[in-house]
Amino acid sequence: MRPGRRYLYLTRARRSAACLLALAALAGGCGPGSGGQADRKSAMNMQQGAERADAVLQDTLAAVRPELKWNHGPSSDAGCTKGVAGAATGTGSVKRIITIMTVVSEQRRGALLGVVEGNWESRGYKITGVRKSAEVPAVYAETPEGYVLDVKVGGEGQFFLEAATPCLTDSSVRPPAGKPNTPDRSGEFPRRPDVQDEFWSI
C-alpha cells in the first residue's frame, strides 16, 4: 500500500472509531442532561443531596451583608435516565430554590451578583457561565461534587438562588428544614419582593 493511501486509510479508520465511540457514549447516557453518573449509584441518596443543596444555599445567603430576607421557592425532584429510550437508573436529582424577598434596586443588582460570585469562587466552585443582561442577568456555577448553582434576576428585579444535585441514589425527599426569615409565602410562585432594605433597596 502506498504511503499516501495508507495514511488516508488510517485517518478514515480513526474517524470511524471516533464515531462509534460517540454513538456508544450517547446510547449509554453520557450526553448533557442525562449525566454520565446516571450509570452508577451514588453513596449519597436524594434526601442527603437535598440537605447538602440546602446547606450550600444557606452558606451563600450567610455571605451577603446586609442580610437578605428570603423564603423557600418550590422544591422539585426527578429521576435520572440513560440512553435514547430513557431507561431508569435508580437515581434522581433534586432542585432547591430560594426566593429573595428583599427589594434589590437596579443600582445594587450588579453588586449582589458580584458578592455571590465571589463567595462561590472562594469556596472552590467553578463559575461556568455569566449571563450579561440588563434585564435578567445571572451567574452559573458548579461545585466539585457536581451540584449546579445559579443566582439570577427575574421579573421586577427579583433574585433567585438555585441548587440542583447530581444524580443520587433514589429516595423520598422532604421539604427544606431551614426556617425562612420572612413570613410564609407558600402558594402563588413567584411572590414578588416586598421587604425594603436601607442598603439593597436604594
PDB file of C-alpha atoms in Angstrom:
ATOM      1  CA  MET A   1       0.000   0.000   0.000  1.00  0.00           C
ATOM      2  CA  ARG A   2       1.367   3.421  -0.940  1.00  0.00           C
ATOM      3  CA  PRO A   3       2.221   5.765   1.961  1.00  0.00           C
ATOM      4  CA  GLY A   4      -0.428   8.306   0.908  1.00  0.00           C
ATOM      5  CA  ARG A   5      -3.166   5.669   0.674  1.00  0.00           C
ATOM      6  CA  ARG A   6      -2.056   4.086   3.947  1.00  0.00           C
ATOM      7  CA  TYR A   7      -2.379   7.481   5.700  1.00  0.00           C
ATOM      8  CA  LEU A   8      -5.831   8.003   4.188  1.00  0.00           C
ATOM      9  CA  TYR A   9      -6.915   4.522   5.322  1.00  0.00           C
ATOM     10  CA  LEU A  10      -5.710   5.099   8.877  1.00  0.00           C
ATOM     11  CA  THR A  11      -7.405   8.512   9.021  1.00  0.00           C
ATOM     12  CA  ARG A  12     -10.731   7.023   7.926  1.00  0.00           C
ATOM     13  CA  ALA A  13     -10.355   4.187  10.424  1.00  0.00           C
ATOM     14  CA  ARG A  14      -9.727   6.621  13.239  1.00  0.00           C
ATOM     15  CA  ARG A  15     -12.731   8.702  12.250  1.00  0.00           C
ATOM     16  CA  SER A  16     -14.930   5.592  12.153  1.00  0.00           C
ATOM     17  CA  ALA A  17     -13.700   4.525  15.580  1.00  0.00           C
ATOM     18  CA  ALA A  18     -14.385   8.008  16.972  1.00  0.00           C
ATOM     19  CA  CYS A  19     -17.914   7.941  15.567  1.00  0.00           C
ATOM     20  CA  LEU A  20     -18.574   4.535  17.116  1.00  0.00           C
ATOM     21  CA  LEU A  21     -17.310   5.751  20.484  1.00  0.00           C
ATOM     22  CA  ALA A  22     -19.529   8.828  20.276  1.00  0.00           C
ATOM     23  CA  LEU A  23     -22.582   6.693  19.462  1.00  0.00           C
ATOM     24  CA  ALA A  24     -21.783   4.341  22.329  1.00  0.00           C
ATOM     25  CA  ALA A  25     -21.490   7.277  24.721  1.00  0.00           C
ATOM     26  CA  LEU A  26     -24.838   8.673  23.570  1.00  0.00           C
ATOM     27  CA  ALA A  27     -26.548   5.310  23.992  1.00  0.00           C
ATOM     28  CA  GLY A  28     -25.031   4.996  27.460  1.00  0.00           C
ATOM     29  CA  GLY A  29     -26.456   8.316  28.625  1.00  0.00           C
ATOM     30  CA  CYS A  30     -23.278  10.380  28.598  1.00  0.00           C
ATOM     31  CA  GLY A  31     -24.845  13.371  26.903  1.00  0.00           C
ATOM     32  CA  PRO A  32     -25.668  16.679  28.600  1.00  0.00           C
ATOM     33  CA  GLY A  33     -28.630  16.444  30.941  1.00  0.00           C
ATOM     34  CA  SER A  34     -28.584  12.671  31.266  1.00  0.00           C
ATOM     35  CA  GLY A  35     -25.375  12.720  33.303  1.00  0.00           C
ATOM     36  CA  GLY A  36     -22.700  10.082  32.917  1.00  0.00           C
ATOM     37  CA  GLN A  37     -23.195   9.494  36.629  1.00  0.00           C
ATOM     38  CA  ALA A  38     -26.646   8.113  35.889  1.00  0.00           C
ATOM     39  CA  ASP A  39     -24.971   4.771  35.135  1.00  0.00           C
ATOM     40  CA  ARG A  40     -23.702   4.397  38.677  1.00  0.00           C
ATOM     41  CA  LYS A  41     -25.431   4.839  42.005  1.00  0.00           C
ATOM     42  CA  SER A  42     -24.006   7.339  44.449  1.00  0.00           C
ATOM     43  CA  ALA A  43     -23.290   6.513  48.078  1.00  0.00           C
ATOM     44  CA  MET A  44     -25.450   9.543  48.892  1.00  0.00           C
ATOM     45  CA  ASN A  45     -29.225   9.424  48.440  1.00  0.00           C
ATOM     46  CA  MET A  46     -31.517  12.165  47.164  1.00  0.00           C
ATOM     47  CA  GLN A  47     -32.576  13.326  50.637  1.00  0.00           C
ATOM     48  CA  GLN A  48     -28.967  13.695  51.716  1.00  0.00           C
ATOM     49  CA  GLY A  49     -28.229  15.534  48.490  1.00  0.00           C
ATOM     50  CA  ALA A  50     -31.178  17.865  49.092  1.00  0.00           C
ATOM     51  CA  GLU A  51     -29.793  18.669  52.538  1.00  0.00           C
ATOM     52  CA  ARG A  52     -26.404  19.391  51.014  1.00  0.00           C
ATOM     53  CA  ALA A  53     -28.038  21.673  48.409  1.00  0.00           C
ATOM     54  CA  ASP A  54     -29.892  23.481  51.209  1.00  0.00           C
ATOM     55  CA  ALA A  55     -26.605  23.958  53.091  1.00  0.00           C
ATOM     56  CA  VAL A  56     -24.898  25.418  50.004  1.00  0.00           C
ATOM     57  CA  LEU A  57     -27.736  27.914  49.551  1.00  0.00           C
ATOM     58  CA  GLN A  58     -27.676  28.884  53.235  1.00  0.00           C
ATOM     59  CA  ASP A  59     -23.896  29.345  53.109  1.00  0.00           C
ATOM     60  CA  THR A  60     -24.403  31.629  50.127  1.00  0.00           C
ATOM     61  CA  LEU A  61     -27.036  33.698  51.948  1.00  0.00           C
ATOM     62  CA  ALA A  62     -24.800  33.970  55.005  1.00  0.00           C
ATOM     63  CA  ALA A  63     -22.065  35.581  52.901  1.00  0.00           C
ATOM     64  CA  VAL A  64     -24.302  38.529  51.965  1.00  0.00           C
ATOM     65  CA  ARG A  65     -24.301  41.629  54.165  1.00  0.00           C
ATOM     66  CA  PRO A  66     -26.582  43.386  54.884  1.00  0.00           C
ATOM     67  CA  GLU A  67     -28.744  40.301  55.383  1.00  0.00           C
ATOM     68  CA  LEU A  68     -31.246  39.414  52.688  1.00  0.00           C
ATOM     69  CA  LYS A  69     -34.825  38.472  53.521  1.00  0.00           C
ATOM     70  CA  TRP A  70     -35.814  35.203  51.870  1.00  0.00           C
ATOM     71  CA  ASN A  71     -38.306  32.391  51.597  1.00  0.00           C
ATOM     72  CA  HIS A  72     -38.335  28.920  50.110  1.00  0.00           C
ATOM     73  CA  GLY A  73     -39.297  28.529  46.486  1.00  0.00           C
ATOM     74  CA  PRO A  74     -40.784  25.274  45.176  1.00  0.00           C
ATOM     75  CA  SER A  75     -38.631  22.159  45.556  1.00  0.00           C
ATOM     76  CA  SER A  76     -38.638  19.547  42.805  1.00  0.00           C
ATOM     77  CA  ASP A  77     -37.078  16.171  42.054  1.00  0.00           C
ATOM     78  CA  ALA A  78     -36.914  13.866  39.060  1.00  0.00           C
ATOM     79  CA  GLY A  79     -35.423  10.507  38.146  1.00  0.00           C
ATOM     80  CA  CYS A  80     -32.233  10.342  36.102  1.00  0.00           C
ATOM     81  CA  THR A  81     -32.398   8.289  32.906  1.00  0.00           C
ATOM     82  CA  LYS A  82     -29.946   6.979  30.346  1.00  0.00           C
ATOM     83  CA  GLY A  83     -29.909   6.090  26.700  1.00  0.00           C
ATOM     84  CA  VAL A  84     -32.222   7.045  23.867  1.00  0.00           C
ATOM     85  CA  ALA A  85     -35.128   5.172  25.465  1.00  0.00           C
ATOM     86  CA  GLY A  86     -34.668   6.978  28.774  1.00  0.00           C
ATOM     87  CA  ALA A  87     -34.215   3.853  30.894  1.00  0.00           C
ATOM     88  CA  ALA A  88     -34.489   4.302  34.662  1.00  0.00           C
ATOM     89  CA  THR A  89     -31.213   4.217  36.600  1.00  0.00           C
ATOM     90  CA  GLY A  90     -32.389   4.063  40.200  1.00  0.00           C
ATOM     91  CA  THR A  91     -31.053   7.581  40.719  1.00  0.00           C
ATOM     92  CA  GLY A  92     -32.564  11.033  40.801  1.00  0.00           C
ATOM     93  CA  SER A  93     -31.788  14.719  41.149  1.00  0.00           C
ATOM     94  CA  VAL A  94     -33.271  17.368  43.444  1.00  0.00           C
ATOM     95  CA  LYS A  95     -33.638  21.102  42.857  1.00  0.00           C
ATOM     96  CA  ARG A  96     -33.970  23.687  45.626  1.00  0.00           C
ATOM     97  CA  ILE A  97     -34.902  27.360  45.179  1.00  0.00           C
ATOM     98  CA  ILE A  98     -34.501  30.338  47.498  1.00  0.00           C
ATOM     99  CA  THR A  99     -36.651  33.363  46.682  1.00  0.00           C
ATOM    100  CA  ILE A 100     -35.173  36.680  47.782  1.00  0.00           C
ATOM    101  CA  MET A 101     -37.895  38.879  49.278  1.00  0.00           C
ATOM    102  CA  THR A 102     -35.649  41.913  49.774  1.00  0.00           C
ATOM    103  CA  VAL A 103     -36.256  44.553  47.140  1.00  0.00           C
ATOM    104  CA  VAL A 104     -32.930  44.927  45.295  1.00  0.00           C
ATOM    105  CA  SER A 105     -32.688  48.153  43.328  1.00  0.00           C
ATOM    106  CA  GLU A 106     -31.419  48.219  39.772  1.00  0.00           C
ATOM    107  CA  GLN A 107     -28.317  50.045  41.005  1.00  0.00           C
ATOM    108  CA  ARG A 108     -27.497  47.264  43.526  1.00  0.00           C
ATOM    109  CA  ARG A 109     -28.110  44.203  41.361  1.00  0.00           C
ATOM    110  CA  GLY A 110     -24.587  44.037  39.992  1.00  0.00           C
ATOM    111  CA  ALA A 111     -23.146  44.329  43.499  1.00  0.00           C
ATOM    112  CA  LEU A 112     -25.259  41.454  44.803  1.00  0.00           C
ATOM    113  CA  LEU A 113     -24.368  39.239  41.846  1.00  0.00           C
ATOM    114  CA  GLY A 114     -20.707  40.055  42.453  1.00  0.00           C
ATOM    115  CA  VAL A 115     -20.920  39.125  46.140  1.00  0.00           C
ATOM    116  CA  VAL A 116     -22.453  35.741  45.319  1.00  0.00           C
ATOM    117  CA  GLU A 117     -19.996  35.026  42.507  1.00  0.00           C
ATOM    118  CA  GLY A 118     -17.038  35.958  44.715  1.00  0.00           C
ATOM    119  CA  ASN A 119     -18.296  33.732  47.530  1.00  0.00           C
ATOM    120  CA  TRP A 120     -18.663  30.762  45.207  1.00  0.00           C
ATOM    121  CA  GLU A 121     -15.174  31.245  43.807  1.00  0.00           C
ATOM    122  CA  SER A 122     -13.722  31.476  47.340  1.00  0.00           C
ATOM    123  CA  ARG A 123     -15.300  28.099  48.126  1.00  0.00           C
ATOM    124  CA  GLY A 124     -13.659  26.472  45.128  1.00  0.00           C
ATOM    125  CA  TYR A 125     -16.774  26.395  42.978  1.00  0.00           C
ATOM    126  CA  LYS A 126     -16.266  26.733  39.229  1.00  0.00           C
ATOM    127  CA  ILE A 127     -18.042  29.631  37.545  1.00  0.00           C
ATOM    128  CA  THR A 128     -19.487  28.021  34.418  1.00  0.00           C
ATOM    129  CA  GLY A 129     -21.267  30.969  32.896  1.00  0.00           C
ATOM    130  CA  VAL A 130     -22.356  34.589  33.249  1.00  0.00           C
ATOM    131  CA  ARG A 131     -25.421  35.992  31.542  1.00  0.00           C
ATOM    132  CA  LYS A 132     -24.742  39.659  30.928  1.00  0.00           C
ATOM    133  CA  SER A 133     -28.174  41.161  30.565  1.00  0.00           C
ATOM    134  CA  ALA A 134     -29.555  44.493  31.682  1.00  0.00           C
ATOM    135  CA  GLU A 135     -32.916  42.903  32.479  1.00  0.00           C
ATOM    136  CA  VAL A 136     -32.235  39.312  33.600  1.00  0.00           C
ATOM    137  CA  PRO A 137     -28.538  38.832  34.488  1.00  0.00           C
ATOM    138  CA  ALA A 138     -27.357  35.561  36.019  1.00  0.00           C
ATOM    139  CA  VAL A 139     -24.284  33.696  37.241  1.00  0.00           C
ATOM    140  CA  TYR A 140     -23.898  29.906  36.974  1.00  0.00           C
ATOM    141  CA  ALA A 141     -21.522  27.672  38.917  1.00  0.00           C
ATOM    142  CA  GLU A 142     -20.749  24.053  39.804  1.00  0.00           C
ATOM    143  CA  THR A 143     -19.303  22.575  42.993  1.00  0.00           C
ATOM    144  CA  PRO A 144     -16.565  19.926  42.952  1.00  0.00           C
ATOM    145  CA  GLU A 145     -19.254  17.355  43.881  1.00  0.00           C
ATOM    146  CA  GLY A 146     -21.311  18.215  40.801  1.00  0.00           C
ATOM    147  CA  TYR A 147     -24.003  20.433  42.338  1.00  0.00           C
ATOM    148  CA  VAL A 148     -25.178  23.004  39.784  1.00  0.00           C
ATOM    149  CA  LEU A 149     -25.841  26.501  41.146  1.00  0.00           C
ATOM    150  CA  ASP A 150     -27.204  29.731  39.804  1.00  0.00           C
ATOM    151  CA  VAL A 151     -28.160  33.178  41.013  1.00  0.00           C
ATOM    152  CA  LYS A 152     -30.402  35.075  38.661  1.00  0.00           C
ATOM    153  CA  VAL A 153     -32.629  38.102  38.393  1.00  0.00           C
ATOM    154  CA  GLY A 154     -36.212  37.553  37.295  1.00  0.00           C
ATOM    155  CA  GLY A 155     -39.229  39.775  36.760  1.00  0.00           C
ATOM    156  CA  GLU A 156     -39.350  43.077  38.640  1.00  0.00           C
ATOM    157  CA  GLY A 157     -35.719  42.612  39.677  1.00  0.00           C
ATOM    158  CA  GLN A 158     -36.394  39.633  41.926  1.00  0.00           C
ATOM    159  CA  PHE A 159     -33.405  37.470  42.852  1.00  0.00           C
ATOM    160  CA  PHE A 160     -33.436  33.681  42.986  1.00  0.00           C
ATOM    161  CA  LEU A 161     -30.783  31.272  44.272  1.00  0.00           C
ATOM    162  CA  GLU A 162     -30.985  27.729  42.934  1.00  0.00           C
ATOM    163  CA  ALA A 163     -29.085  24.497  43.565  1.00  0.00           C
ATOM    164  CA  ALA A 164     -29.543  21.180  41.757  1.00  0.00           C
ATOM    165  CA  THR A 165     -27.929  17.943  42.913  1.00  0.00           C
ATOM    166  CA  PRO A 166     -26.113  15.463  40.688  1.00  0.00           C
ATOM    167  CA  CYS A 167     -27.769  12.060  40.130  1.00  0.00           C
ATOM    168  CA  LEU A 168     -28.008  10.351  43.525  1.00  0.00           C
ATOM    169  CA  THR A 169     -29.476   7.095  44.821  1.00  0.00           C
ATOM    170  CA  ASP A 170     -33.259   7.230  44.625  1.00  0.00           C
ATOM    171  CA  SER A 171     -35.082   8.077  47.861  1.00  0.00           C
ATOM    172  CA  SER A 172     -38.005  10.116  49.144  1.00  0.00           C
ATOM    173  CA  VAL A 173     -37.279  13.817  49.598  1.00  0.00           C
ATOM    174  CA  ARG A 174     -38.585  16.025  52.390  1.00  0.00           C
ATOM    175  CA  PRO A 175     -39.178  19.785  52.118  1.00  0.00           C
ATOM    176  CA  PRO A 176     -36.333  22.072  53.233  1.00  0.00           C
ATOM    177  CA  ALA A 177     -35.935  22.201  57.021  1.00  0.00           C
ATOM    178  CA  GLY A 178     -34.457  25.704  57.199  1.00  0.00           C
ATOM    179  CA  LYS A 179     -36.760  28.391  58.577  1.00  0.00           C
ATOM    180  CA  PRO A 180     -37.119  31.476  56.350  1.00  0.00           C
ATOM    181  CA  ASN A 181     -36.616  34.917  57.882  1.00  0.00           C
ATOM    182  CA  THR A 182     -39.873  36.224  56.385  1.00  0.00           C
ATOM    183  CA  PRO A 183     -43.489  35.075  56.825  1.00  0.00           C
ATOM    184  CA  ASP A 184     -44.638  32.051  54.829  1.00  0.00           C
ATOM    185  CA  ARG A 185     -45.042  32.815  51.131  1.00  0.00           C
ATOM    186  CA  SER A 186     -46.458  29.446  50.060  1.00  0.00           C
ATOM    187  CA  GLY A 187     -48.985  29.482  47.262  1.00  0.00           C
ATOM    188  CA  GLU A 188     -48.503  31.521  44.128  1.00  0.00           C
ATOM    189  CA  PHE A 189     -44.956  31.492  42.757  1.00  0.00           C
ATOM    190  CA  PRO A 190     -43.101  33.672  42.403  1.00  0.00           C
ATOM    191  CA  ARG A 191     -44.158  36.091  45.132  1.00  0.00           C
ATOM    192  CA  ARG A 192     -42.580  39.428  44.329  1.00  0.00           C
ATOM    193  CA  PRO A 193     -40.135  41.045  46.796  1.00  0.00           C
ATOM    194  CA  ASP A 194     -41.817  43.276  49.363  1.00  0.00           C
ATOM    195  CA  VAL A 195     -39.159  43.964  52.024  1.00  0.00           C
ATOM    196  CA  GLN A 196     -37.343  47.281  51.847  1.00  0.00           C
ATOM    197  CA  ASP A 197     -33.698  47.483  52.958  1.00  0.00           C
ATOM    198  CA  GLU A 198     -31.709  50.633  53.718  1.00  0.00           C
ATOM    199  CA  PHE A 199     -28.820  49.391  51.564  1.00  0.00           C
ATOM    200  CA  TRP A 200     -30.099  46.938  48.930  1.00  0.00           C
ATOM    201  CA  SER A 201     -33.257  48.829  48.041  1.00  0.00           C
ATOM    202  CA  ILE A 202     -31.795  52.285  47.367  1.00  0.00           C
TER     203      ILE A 202
END
